Structure formats: C-alpha cells, structure tokens
Coordinates of C-alpha atoms and ligand atoms in Angstrom, one line a residue:
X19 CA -46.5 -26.8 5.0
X20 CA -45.8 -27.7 8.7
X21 CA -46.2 -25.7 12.0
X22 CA -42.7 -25.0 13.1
X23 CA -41.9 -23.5 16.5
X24 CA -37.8 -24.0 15.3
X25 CA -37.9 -23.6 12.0
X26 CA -36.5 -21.1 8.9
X27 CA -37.0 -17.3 10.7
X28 CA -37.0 -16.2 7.2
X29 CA -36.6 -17.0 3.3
X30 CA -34.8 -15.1 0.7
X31 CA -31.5 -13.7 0.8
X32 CA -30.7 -11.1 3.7
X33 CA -30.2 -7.7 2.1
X34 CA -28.9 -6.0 5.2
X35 CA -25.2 -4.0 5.6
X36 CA -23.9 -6.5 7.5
X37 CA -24.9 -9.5 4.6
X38 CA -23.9 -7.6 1.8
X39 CA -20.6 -7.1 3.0
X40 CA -20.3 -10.8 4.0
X41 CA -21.7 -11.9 0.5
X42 CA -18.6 -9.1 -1.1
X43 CA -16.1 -10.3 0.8
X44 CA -16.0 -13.7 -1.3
X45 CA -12.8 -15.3 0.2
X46 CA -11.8 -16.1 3.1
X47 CA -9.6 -17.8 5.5
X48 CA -10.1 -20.4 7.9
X49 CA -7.8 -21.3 10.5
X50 CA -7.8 -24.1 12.6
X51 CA -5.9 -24.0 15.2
X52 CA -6.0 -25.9 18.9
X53 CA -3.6 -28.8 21.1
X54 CA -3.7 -30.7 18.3
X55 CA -1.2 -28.5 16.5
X56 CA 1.3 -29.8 19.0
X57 CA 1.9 -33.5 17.9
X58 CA 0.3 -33.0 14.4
X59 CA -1.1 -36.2 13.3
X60 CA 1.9 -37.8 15.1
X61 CA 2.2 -39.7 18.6
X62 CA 4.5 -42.1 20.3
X63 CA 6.4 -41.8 16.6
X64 CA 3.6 -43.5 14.9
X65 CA 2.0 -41.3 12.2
X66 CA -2.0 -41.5 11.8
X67 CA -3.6 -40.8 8.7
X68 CA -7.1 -39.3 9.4
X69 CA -7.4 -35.4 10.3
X70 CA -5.1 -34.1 12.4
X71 CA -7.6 -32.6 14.3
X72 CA -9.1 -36.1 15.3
X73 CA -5.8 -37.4 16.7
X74 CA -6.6 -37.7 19.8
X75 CA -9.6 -40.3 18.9
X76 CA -7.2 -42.2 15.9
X77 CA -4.5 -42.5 18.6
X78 CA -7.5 -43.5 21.1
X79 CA -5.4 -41.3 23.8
X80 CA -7.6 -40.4 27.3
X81 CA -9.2 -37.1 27.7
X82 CA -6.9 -37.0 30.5
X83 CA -3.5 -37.7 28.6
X84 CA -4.6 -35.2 25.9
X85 CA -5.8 -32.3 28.0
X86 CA -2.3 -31.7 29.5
X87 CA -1.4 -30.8 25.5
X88 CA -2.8 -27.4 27.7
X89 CA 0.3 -27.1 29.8
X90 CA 2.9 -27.7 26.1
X91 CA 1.1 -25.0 24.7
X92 CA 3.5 -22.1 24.1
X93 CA 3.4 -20.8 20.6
X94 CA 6.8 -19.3 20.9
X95 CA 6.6 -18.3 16.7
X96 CA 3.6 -17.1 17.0
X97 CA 3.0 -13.7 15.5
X98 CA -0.7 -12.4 14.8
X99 CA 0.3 -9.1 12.8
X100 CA 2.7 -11.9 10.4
X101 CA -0.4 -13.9 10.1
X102 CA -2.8 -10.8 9.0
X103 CA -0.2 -9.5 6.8
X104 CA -0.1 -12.9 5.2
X105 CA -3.8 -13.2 4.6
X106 CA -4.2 -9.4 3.4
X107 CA -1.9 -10.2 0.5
X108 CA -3.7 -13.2 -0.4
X109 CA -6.7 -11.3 -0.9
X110 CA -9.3 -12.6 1.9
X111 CA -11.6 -10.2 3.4
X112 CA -12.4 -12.3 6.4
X113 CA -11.2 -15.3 8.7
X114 CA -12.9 -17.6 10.3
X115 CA -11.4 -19.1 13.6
X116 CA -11.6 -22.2 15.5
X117 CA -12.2 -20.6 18.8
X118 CA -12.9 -24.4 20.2
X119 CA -13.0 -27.5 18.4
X120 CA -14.3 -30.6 19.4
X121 CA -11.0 -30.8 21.3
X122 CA -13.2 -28.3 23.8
X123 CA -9.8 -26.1 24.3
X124 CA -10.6 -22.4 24.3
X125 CA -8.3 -19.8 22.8
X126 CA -9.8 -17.5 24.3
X127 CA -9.6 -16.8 28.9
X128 CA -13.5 -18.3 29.0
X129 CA -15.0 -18.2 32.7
X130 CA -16.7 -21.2 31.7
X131 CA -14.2 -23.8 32.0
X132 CA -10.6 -23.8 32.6
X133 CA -9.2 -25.8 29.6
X134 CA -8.5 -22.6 27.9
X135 CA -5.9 -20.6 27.0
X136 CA -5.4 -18.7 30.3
X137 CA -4.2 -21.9 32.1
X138 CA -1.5 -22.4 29.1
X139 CA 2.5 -21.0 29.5
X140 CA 1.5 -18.7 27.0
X141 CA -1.2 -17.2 29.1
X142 CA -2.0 -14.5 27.4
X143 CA -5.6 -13.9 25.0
X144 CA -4.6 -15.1 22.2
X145 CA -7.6 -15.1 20.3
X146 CA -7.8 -11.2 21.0
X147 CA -4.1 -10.7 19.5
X148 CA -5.3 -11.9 16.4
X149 CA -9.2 -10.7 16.1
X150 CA -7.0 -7.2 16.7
X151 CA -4.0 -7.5 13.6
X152 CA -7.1 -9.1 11.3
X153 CA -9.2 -6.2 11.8
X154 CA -6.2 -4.1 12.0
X155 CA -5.4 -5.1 8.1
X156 CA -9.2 -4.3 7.5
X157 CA -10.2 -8.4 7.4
X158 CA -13.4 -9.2 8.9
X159 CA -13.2 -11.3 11.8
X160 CA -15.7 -15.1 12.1
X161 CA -15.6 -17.3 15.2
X162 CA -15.9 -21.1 14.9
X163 CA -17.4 -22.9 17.4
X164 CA -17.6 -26.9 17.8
X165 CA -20.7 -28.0 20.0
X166 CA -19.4 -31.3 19.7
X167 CA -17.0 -30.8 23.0
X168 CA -15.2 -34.6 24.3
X169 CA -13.5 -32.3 26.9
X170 CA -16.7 -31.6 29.0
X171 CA -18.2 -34.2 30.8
X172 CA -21.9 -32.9 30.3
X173 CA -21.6 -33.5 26.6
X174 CA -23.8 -36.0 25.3
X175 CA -23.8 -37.8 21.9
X176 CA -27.3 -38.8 22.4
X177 CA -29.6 -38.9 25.1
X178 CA -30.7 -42.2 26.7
X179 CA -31.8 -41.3 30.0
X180 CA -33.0 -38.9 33.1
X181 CA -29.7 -38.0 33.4
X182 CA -28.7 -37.7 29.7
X183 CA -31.2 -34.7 29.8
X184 CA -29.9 -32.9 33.0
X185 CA -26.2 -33.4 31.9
X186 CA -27.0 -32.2 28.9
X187 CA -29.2 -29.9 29.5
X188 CA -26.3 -28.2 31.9
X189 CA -23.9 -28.8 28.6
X190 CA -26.1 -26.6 26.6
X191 CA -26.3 -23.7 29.3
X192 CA -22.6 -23.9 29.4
X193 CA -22.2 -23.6 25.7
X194 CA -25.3 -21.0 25.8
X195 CA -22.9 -18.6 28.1
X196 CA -19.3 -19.2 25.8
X197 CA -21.3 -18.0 23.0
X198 CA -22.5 -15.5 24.8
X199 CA -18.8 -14.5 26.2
X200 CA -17.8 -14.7 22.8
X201 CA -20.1 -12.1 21.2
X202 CA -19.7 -10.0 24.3
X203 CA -15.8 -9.5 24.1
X204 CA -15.0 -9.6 21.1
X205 CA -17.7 -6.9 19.9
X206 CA -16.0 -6.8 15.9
X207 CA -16.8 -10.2 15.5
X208 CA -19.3 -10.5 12.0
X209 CA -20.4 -14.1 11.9
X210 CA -20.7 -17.4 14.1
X211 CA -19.5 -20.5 12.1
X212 CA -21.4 -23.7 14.2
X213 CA -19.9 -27.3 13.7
X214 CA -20.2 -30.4 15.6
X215 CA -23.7 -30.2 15.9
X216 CA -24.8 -33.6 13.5
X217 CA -25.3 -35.6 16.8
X218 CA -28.9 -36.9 17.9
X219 CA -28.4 -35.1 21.4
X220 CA -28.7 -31.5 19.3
X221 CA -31.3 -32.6 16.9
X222 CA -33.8 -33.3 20.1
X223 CA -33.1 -29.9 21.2
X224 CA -33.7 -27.4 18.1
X225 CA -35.4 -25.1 20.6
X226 CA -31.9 -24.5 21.5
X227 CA -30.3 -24.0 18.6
X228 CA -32.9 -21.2 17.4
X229 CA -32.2 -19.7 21.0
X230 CA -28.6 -19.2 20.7
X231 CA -29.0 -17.3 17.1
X232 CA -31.3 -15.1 18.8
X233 CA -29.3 -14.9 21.6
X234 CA -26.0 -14.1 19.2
X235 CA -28.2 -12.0 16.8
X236 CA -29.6 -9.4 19.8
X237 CA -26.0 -9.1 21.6
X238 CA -24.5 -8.5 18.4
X239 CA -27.2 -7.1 15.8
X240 CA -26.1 -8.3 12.7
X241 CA -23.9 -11.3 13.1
X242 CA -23.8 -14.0 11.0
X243 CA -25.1 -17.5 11.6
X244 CA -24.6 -20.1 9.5
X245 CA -27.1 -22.9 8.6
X246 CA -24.6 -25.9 10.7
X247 CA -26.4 -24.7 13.9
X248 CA -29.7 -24.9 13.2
X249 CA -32.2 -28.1 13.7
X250 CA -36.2 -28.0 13.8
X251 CA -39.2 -29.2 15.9
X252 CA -38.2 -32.5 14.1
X253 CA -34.3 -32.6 14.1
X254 CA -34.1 -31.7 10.3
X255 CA -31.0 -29.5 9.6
X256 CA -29.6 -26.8 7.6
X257 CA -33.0 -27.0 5.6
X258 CA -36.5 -27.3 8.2
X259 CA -38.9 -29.6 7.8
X260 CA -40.8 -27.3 4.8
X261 CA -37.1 -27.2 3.1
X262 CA -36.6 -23.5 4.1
X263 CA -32.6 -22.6 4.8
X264 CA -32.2 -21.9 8.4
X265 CA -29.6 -19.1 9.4
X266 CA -28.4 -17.0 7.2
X267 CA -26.1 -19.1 4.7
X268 CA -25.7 -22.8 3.6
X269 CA -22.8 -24.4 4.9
X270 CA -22.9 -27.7 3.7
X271 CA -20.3 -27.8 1.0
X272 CA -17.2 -28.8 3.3
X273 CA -14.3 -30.1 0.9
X274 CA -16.7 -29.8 -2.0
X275 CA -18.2 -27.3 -4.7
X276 CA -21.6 -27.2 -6.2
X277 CA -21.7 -28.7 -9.7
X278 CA -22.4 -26.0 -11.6
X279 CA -24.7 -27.6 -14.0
X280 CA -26.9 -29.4 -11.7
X281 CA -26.7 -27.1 -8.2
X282 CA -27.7 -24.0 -10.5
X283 CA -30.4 -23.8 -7.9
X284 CA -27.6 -22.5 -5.0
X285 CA -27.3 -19.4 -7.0
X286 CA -31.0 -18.6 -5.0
X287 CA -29.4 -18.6 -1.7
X288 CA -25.9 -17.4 0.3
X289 CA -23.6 -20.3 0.6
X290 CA -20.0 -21.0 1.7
X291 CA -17.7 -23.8 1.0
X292 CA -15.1 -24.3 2.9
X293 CA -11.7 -26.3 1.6
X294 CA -8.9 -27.9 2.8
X295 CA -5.2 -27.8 1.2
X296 CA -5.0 -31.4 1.4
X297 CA -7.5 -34.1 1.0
X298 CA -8.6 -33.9 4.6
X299 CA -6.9 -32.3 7.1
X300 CA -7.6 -28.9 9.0
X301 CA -5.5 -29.0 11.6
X302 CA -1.6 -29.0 11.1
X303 CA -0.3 -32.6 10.6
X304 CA 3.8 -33.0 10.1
X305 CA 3.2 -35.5 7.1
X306 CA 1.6 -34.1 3.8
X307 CA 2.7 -36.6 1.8
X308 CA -0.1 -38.6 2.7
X309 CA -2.7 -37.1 0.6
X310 CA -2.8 -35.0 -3.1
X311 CA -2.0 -31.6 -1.8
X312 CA -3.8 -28.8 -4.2
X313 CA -2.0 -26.6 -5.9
X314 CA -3.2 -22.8 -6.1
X315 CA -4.3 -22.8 -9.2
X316 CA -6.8 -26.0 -7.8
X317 CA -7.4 -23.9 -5.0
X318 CA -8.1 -20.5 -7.3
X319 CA -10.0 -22.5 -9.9
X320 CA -12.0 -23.2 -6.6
X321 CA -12.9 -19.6 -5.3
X322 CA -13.2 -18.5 -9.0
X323 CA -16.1 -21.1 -9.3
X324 CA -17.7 -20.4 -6.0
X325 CA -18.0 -16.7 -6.8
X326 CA -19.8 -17.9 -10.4
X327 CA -22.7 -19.6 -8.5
X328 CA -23.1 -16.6 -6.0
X329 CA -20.6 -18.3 -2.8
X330 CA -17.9 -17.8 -0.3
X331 CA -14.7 -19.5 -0.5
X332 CA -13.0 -20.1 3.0
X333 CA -9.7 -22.0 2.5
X334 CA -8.1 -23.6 5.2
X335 CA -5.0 -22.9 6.9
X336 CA -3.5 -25.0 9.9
X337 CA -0.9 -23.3 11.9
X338 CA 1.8 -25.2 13.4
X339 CA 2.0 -25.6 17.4
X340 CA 4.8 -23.2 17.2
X341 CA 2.5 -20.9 16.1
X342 CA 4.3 -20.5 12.5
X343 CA 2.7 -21.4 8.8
X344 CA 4.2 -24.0 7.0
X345 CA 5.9 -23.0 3.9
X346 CA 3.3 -24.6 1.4
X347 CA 0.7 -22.6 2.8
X348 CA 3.0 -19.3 2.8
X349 CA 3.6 -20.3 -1.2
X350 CA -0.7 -20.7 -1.9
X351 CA -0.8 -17.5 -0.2
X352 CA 1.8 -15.7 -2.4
X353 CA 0.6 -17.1 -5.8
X354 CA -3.1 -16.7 -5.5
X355 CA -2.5 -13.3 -3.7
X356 CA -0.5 -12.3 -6.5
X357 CA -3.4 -13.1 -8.7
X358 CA -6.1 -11.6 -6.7
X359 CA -3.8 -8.3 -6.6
X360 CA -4.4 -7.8 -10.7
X361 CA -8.0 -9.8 -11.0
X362 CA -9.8 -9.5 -7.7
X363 CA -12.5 -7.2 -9.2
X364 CA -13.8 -10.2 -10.6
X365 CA -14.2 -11.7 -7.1
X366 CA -15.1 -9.0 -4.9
X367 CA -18.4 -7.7 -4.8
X368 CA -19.5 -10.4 -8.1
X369 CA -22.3 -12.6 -8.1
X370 CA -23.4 -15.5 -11.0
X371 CA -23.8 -13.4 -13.9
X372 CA -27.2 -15.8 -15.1
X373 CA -25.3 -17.1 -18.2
X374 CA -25.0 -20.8 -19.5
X375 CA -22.0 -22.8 -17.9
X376 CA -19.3 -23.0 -20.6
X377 CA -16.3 -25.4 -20.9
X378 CA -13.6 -22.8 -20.9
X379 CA -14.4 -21.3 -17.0
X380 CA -16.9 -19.4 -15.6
X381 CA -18.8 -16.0 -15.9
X382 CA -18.9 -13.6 -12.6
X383 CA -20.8 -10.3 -12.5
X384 CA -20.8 -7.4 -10.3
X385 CA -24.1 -6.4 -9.3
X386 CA -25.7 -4.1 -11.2
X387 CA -22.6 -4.1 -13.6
X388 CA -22.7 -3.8 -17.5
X389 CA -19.9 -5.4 -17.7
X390 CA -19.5 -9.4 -18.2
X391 CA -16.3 -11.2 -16.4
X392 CA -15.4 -14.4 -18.0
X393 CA -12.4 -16.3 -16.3
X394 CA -10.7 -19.0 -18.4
X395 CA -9.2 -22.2 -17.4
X396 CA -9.5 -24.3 -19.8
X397 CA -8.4 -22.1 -23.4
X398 CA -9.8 -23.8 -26.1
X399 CA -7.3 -25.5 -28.9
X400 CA -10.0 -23.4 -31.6
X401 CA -9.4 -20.0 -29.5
X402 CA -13.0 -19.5 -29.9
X403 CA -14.9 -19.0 -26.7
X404 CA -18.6 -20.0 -26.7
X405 CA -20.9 -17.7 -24.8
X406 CA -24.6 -18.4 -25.0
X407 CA -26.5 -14.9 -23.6
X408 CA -29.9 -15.2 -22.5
X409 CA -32.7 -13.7 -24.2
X410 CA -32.2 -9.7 -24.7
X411 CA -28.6 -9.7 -23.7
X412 CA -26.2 -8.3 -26.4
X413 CA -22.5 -8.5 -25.8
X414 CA -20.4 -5.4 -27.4
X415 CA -17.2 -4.8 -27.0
X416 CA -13.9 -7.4 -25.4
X417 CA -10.4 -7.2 -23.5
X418 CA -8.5 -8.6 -21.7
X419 CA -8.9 -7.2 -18.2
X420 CA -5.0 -6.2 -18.3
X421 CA -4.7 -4.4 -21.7
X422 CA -8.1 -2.9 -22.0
X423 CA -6.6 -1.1 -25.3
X424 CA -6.4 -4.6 -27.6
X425 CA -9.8 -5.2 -28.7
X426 CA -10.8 -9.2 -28.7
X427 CA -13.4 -10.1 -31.7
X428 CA -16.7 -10.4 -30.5
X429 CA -18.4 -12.3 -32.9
X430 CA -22.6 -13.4 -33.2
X431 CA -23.0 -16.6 -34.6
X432 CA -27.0 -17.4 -34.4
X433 CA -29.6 -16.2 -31.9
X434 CA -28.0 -15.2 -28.2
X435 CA -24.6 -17.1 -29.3
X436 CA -21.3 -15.8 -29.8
X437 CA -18.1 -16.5 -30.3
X438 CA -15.1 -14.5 -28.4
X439 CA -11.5 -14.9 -30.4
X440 CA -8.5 -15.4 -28.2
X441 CA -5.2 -14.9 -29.7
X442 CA -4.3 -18.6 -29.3
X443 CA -0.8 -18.4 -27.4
X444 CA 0.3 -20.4 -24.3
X445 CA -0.9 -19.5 -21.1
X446 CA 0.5 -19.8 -17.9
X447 CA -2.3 -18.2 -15.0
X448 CA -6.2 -18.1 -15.7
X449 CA -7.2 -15.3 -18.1
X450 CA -9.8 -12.8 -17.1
X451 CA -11.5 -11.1 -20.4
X452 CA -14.1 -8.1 -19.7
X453 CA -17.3 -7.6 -22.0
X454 CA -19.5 -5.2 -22.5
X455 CA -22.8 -5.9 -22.5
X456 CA -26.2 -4.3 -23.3
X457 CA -29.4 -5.6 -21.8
X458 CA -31.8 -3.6 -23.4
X459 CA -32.2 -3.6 -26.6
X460 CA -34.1 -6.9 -28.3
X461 CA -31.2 -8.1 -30.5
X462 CA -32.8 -7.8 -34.4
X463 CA -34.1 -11.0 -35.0
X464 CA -31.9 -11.8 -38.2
X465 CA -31.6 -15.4 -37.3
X466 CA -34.3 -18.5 -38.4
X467 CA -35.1 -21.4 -35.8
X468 CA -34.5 -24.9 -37.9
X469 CA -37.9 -26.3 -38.7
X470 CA -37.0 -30.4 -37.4
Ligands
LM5_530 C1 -15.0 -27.9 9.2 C2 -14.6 -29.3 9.6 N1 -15.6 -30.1 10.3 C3 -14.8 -31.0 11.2 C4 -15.3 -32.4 10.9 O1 -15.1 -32.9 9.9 N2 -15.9 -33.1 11.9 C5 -16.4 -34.4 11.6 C6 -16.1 -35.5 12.6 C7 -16.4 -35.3 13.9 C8 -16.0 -36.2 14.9 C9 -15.3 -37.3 14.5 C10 -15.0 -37.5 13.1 C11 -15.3 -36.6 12.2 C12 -13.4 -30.8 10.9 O2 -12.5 -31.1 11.9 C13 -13.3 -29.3 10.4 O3 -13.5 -28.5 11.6

C-alpha cells in the first residue's frame, strides 16, 4: 500500500443520515441547463451534431461572441414550481443541477465573477427559485459544478509554465470561494456533483481537490461528494493509488450501466449513473432526430437495473432557453411516473437483493425486508421464471405486487432452484411479483448432487 497525503479518507459505505437517504432516494433528476439552451445545437442555421452543451467549441465561436448569450438570457417560460411538480410525479427524490458548466455561466448572483445570472434580463436568482419549489415538493436538492471553466481566463488545461501555476493557482482559489458561496447560501443543498475535472492541470493538484470536500463537508456537515472531484498525490482518480473510492460515491457510469454479471463487484460500493434521453446530449438541442431517442420503458429498464446492483439513477433533462420542457421529456415523465406511482416500493429504499442475475429482469430488496422483488422485462415464452436462492434462502409464498390475493405457484425444482409460474398472457409495462422468503431455516436436503 502507498503513503497518500490525498488519497481515499475512508473505505466502506457511509452509514450516516444524510447517505442513507441519498442511497433511498434511488432516482433522480438532472438538469442541465446554461446559454447553451439558447441556440440549442444550432448557429448561423447550421445544425451541429455533438452535445449541445459543447456548441460553442463545434461551432468554434469566441468566448467573446458566446458570452453575450448572457445578455439573451430571459427564460420568459420559465416556471420552477411547473418543473418540481413535473419531477414529483415522475417519482425522483432529488435533482441534480448544473449550477455552471464548462460554459463558466453561473445561475446563481456569484460575487466571484460577473458572467452570472445577475447581469442577465432576467436578473433575478434563479437557481434559488428552483432549490425553493424542489425542496418545496419534498425533492432533495444536488449542485453540479464543472471545474473545467473556458469562460475564465485563469483556467488552465495543463500547466507548462511559472505562470501556468500562478494563473492557475488563482483559478483554483476562485473556484475554492464559488463552492464555498454555494454551500453557504443555499444551506438545503445534500450533495456536490464535480465534472470537468479529467484535465492534467487538476490531476497535479489533488491537494486541492481533497481541500474543497473538506472545505464543502465542514460548511455543510453531511453533503455529498462524489468520486469526479477527487485526484491523489499521483493524479489517479475516482479510485487512489491503493484502488480505494475517493468521496462518497462512484460516478463513473455516465451514459452507461454496470453489467450485471461482470460489475457484480459495484454492489460493495455507492454508485450513480447518470443517463441521457438521447444518445448524447444534456443540454437542449432543437434536433432530436439525430440520435435513437430512449423510450421510458429503456429509460425504466435503466433505473430498475441500477437499483438491482445497489445505484442511483439520475436521468437527464435539458430545458429549453425559454425555460419550458420539451414535450418528449414531459411524456418520459408521465409514463415512468405513472409506473413509479404503483411500483416505487421496489425502488425506494431497495438495494441488490444477493441473488443470481436471471434473464427475465432483476431482483431488488428492501433492506432488512423478507420480502423478495422480482421485476420482469423480458416474460419468458415457458411462463416459468428461474430464481436460483443462495444457500439457506427458501422462497414461500408469490403475487403480483398489484393483486396480492392471486397466489403465483412457487415451485422447488432441485437444491436453491425454483421455478415461479406466470399466467402467460400479454404484457404491456414491466411486471413486479413479490416473494416471501425465509432465511433461516436450512432447506431439507431432499435433493442429490450428480456424481460426473
Ligand atoms: C455529465 C456530462 N459531462 C459532460 C462531458 O461529457 N464533458 C466531456 C467533454 C468536455 C469538454 C469537451 C468535450 C467533452 C457533459 O456535458 C455532461 O455535463
């Protein structure tokens, strides 16, 4: 093992309030939103394909042409308590919001630099309005922050020189204080969401990224830090140099899941994946048709699979630069609300349930539960669902979590295998069946291992 000054501060899961209820909360929102809402992946009527949110290097426009996006921003549709309304019926329990992306505008009156939203016709603290109808609807409240700024002229993307250091070194105070700002005004905030920080001119200066967490984690005991912020003595990141996870959750997975065969090994430690509707944009872009667009059953399939190997699902939203959500996004908020609204106990507060991976879906389990949740995708042309317990678990009694009167027929068919019967019949939405199970008791050893 290595001496690290920078390294993990910890290992193991964090069994605090504050994690727990991150770790329940399951599903979130993101929501990237910035100038680059305004044109939307368009400019001078040419349309670029890459993320939205990178227009302004696709379209190679000047910092200077781009920044005065600040003066057109006047979200005149806007409406934060629409927006929280929207998210509580489709069944997150936090959002996560770009409060400055690499773009470097702020959507929030910082002291530190004028391109924020102050200095915009709309004025007013925007960020606040919505921090206050979130937590109004009883949805915890993340900020995202880019390091990675092409507004400020102290950021460096390495550094080469004397005055590499002292620019940067100045960049680093200056992003030191927003975070600080940050935790200091908006007091509800739960958890700190890092990006833009894969750049050689961070990785030299890990010292400074184990600063800010303590800096965040003492203002505001409790917050949230994920594992994007963090480099070691050596510039390793998310994982130090002795593969320890650094902050409090993995954040890696960023328009991908875990396989759920191989990754089993996540299931030891708190992870989120975050997802965009499209193949790869965040921020709004006028043109979808450029990419598959997932449908919410892709998108549920997603969060239902997340919560099987013991993650957070944060799906992405990109507002318009009116300040309105586009109607696709309304309709994926609708349908996998409506869902969430009968099934969410299978989601909230549920864990990997230590079960074999099966064809049909995936298990979930609330902690400390009896009960087994099996959520099917994929209904087998046979009807028969194959669970595979591990040693000592018996599974008892079956329903469907919706008509808990009809009995399904549990059936053992050799040592720690069974067989669930589903009325074979079409279905149209995923299908959540409840079991019973017993922990305890050794089954009776009635079966004999094939001598080979
Ligand atoms: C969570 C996502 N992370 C950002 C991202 O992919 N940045 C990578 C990138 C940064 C700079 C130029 C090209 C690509 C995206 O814009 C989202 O914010």
């Amino acid at each position: 093992r290595l001496e690290l000054k920078y390294g993990a501060q910890y290992t193991g899961k964090r069994t605090d309030a504050a994690m727990n209820k991150w770790r329940s909360n399951r599903f979130g929102q993101f929501i990237h939103w910035g100038l680059y809402a305004i044109p939307g992946g368009v400019w001078n009527g040419k349309t670029y394909n890459y993320a939205a949110e990178f227009l302004k290097s696709s379209a190679h426009i000047s910092t200077a042409t781009w920044d005065s996006l600040m003066y057109k921003f006047n979200p005149k549709k806007f409406n934060a308590k629409e927006w929280a309304k929207m998210a509580k019926k489709m069944g997150v329990k936090y959002m996560t919001i770009t409060t400055k992306h690499h773009e470097g505008f702020c959507l929030w009156p910082s002291r530190y630099t004028d391109f924020n939203i102050s200095n915009t016709p709309y004025k007013k603290d925007i960020l606040k309005e919505i921090v206050d109808a979130y937590n109004a609807e009883g949805i915890d409240v993340n900020f995202y922050y880019s390091v990675l700024d092409w507004h400020n002229p102290d950021w460096r993307y390495d550094i080469k020189s004397k005055e590499d250091s002292i620019a940067f070194r100045r960049y680093l105070d200056f992003a030191e204080n927003q975070l600080k700002e940050l935790a200091t005004n908006y007091p509800t905030v739960k958890a700190f969401w890092f990006d833009g920080t894969w750049d050689a001119s961070v990785k030299k200066n890990g010292w400074w990224t184990l600063e800010v967490e303590k800096m965040l984690k003492s203002v505001r005991p409790g917050v949230i830090i994920n594992s994007r912020l963090r480099a070691d003595d050596y510039g390793s990141r998310h994982k130090d140099s002795n593969g320890e996870l650094m902050g409090d959750y993995e954040s890696g997975y960023e328009r991908r899941l875990p396989d759920p065969v191989k990754d089993i090994k996540v299931t030891s430690w708190d992870w989120e994946a975050c997802m965009t509707i499209p193949e790869n944009q965040w921020g709004y872009h006028q043109d979808w048709s450029i990419s598959h667009v997932k449908s919410p059953l892709e998108l549920l399939e997603m969060l239902v699979h997340a919560t099987s190997m013991g993650g957070n699902f944060l799906l992405n939203f990109g507002p318009k630069g009116d300040g309105s959500i586009r109607s696709e996004e309304q309709n994926i908020a609708k349908t996998i609300g409506d869902w969430m609204a009968v099934n969410g106990q299978v989601i909230y507060n549920c864990d990997y349930a230590g079960l074999k991976k099966q064809d049909w879906g995936y298990f979930t389990r609330e902690k400390g539960s009896n009960q087994l949740n099996m959520v099917i995708f994929n209904v087998p042309v046979s009807g028969l669902l194959h669970v595979d317990v591990p040693k000592g678990m018996i599974l008892k009694k079956a329903h469907f979590l919706t008509t808990p009167g009809q009995q399904i027929k549990v059936e053992e068919i050799a040592k720690n295998q069974y067989l669930l019967h589903m009325p074979i019949k079409l279905y149209t939405s995923p299908q959540v069946i409840v079991v019973e199970c017993d922990n305890g008791k050794e089954n009776a050893n009635k079966y004999q291992d094939a001598k080979t």
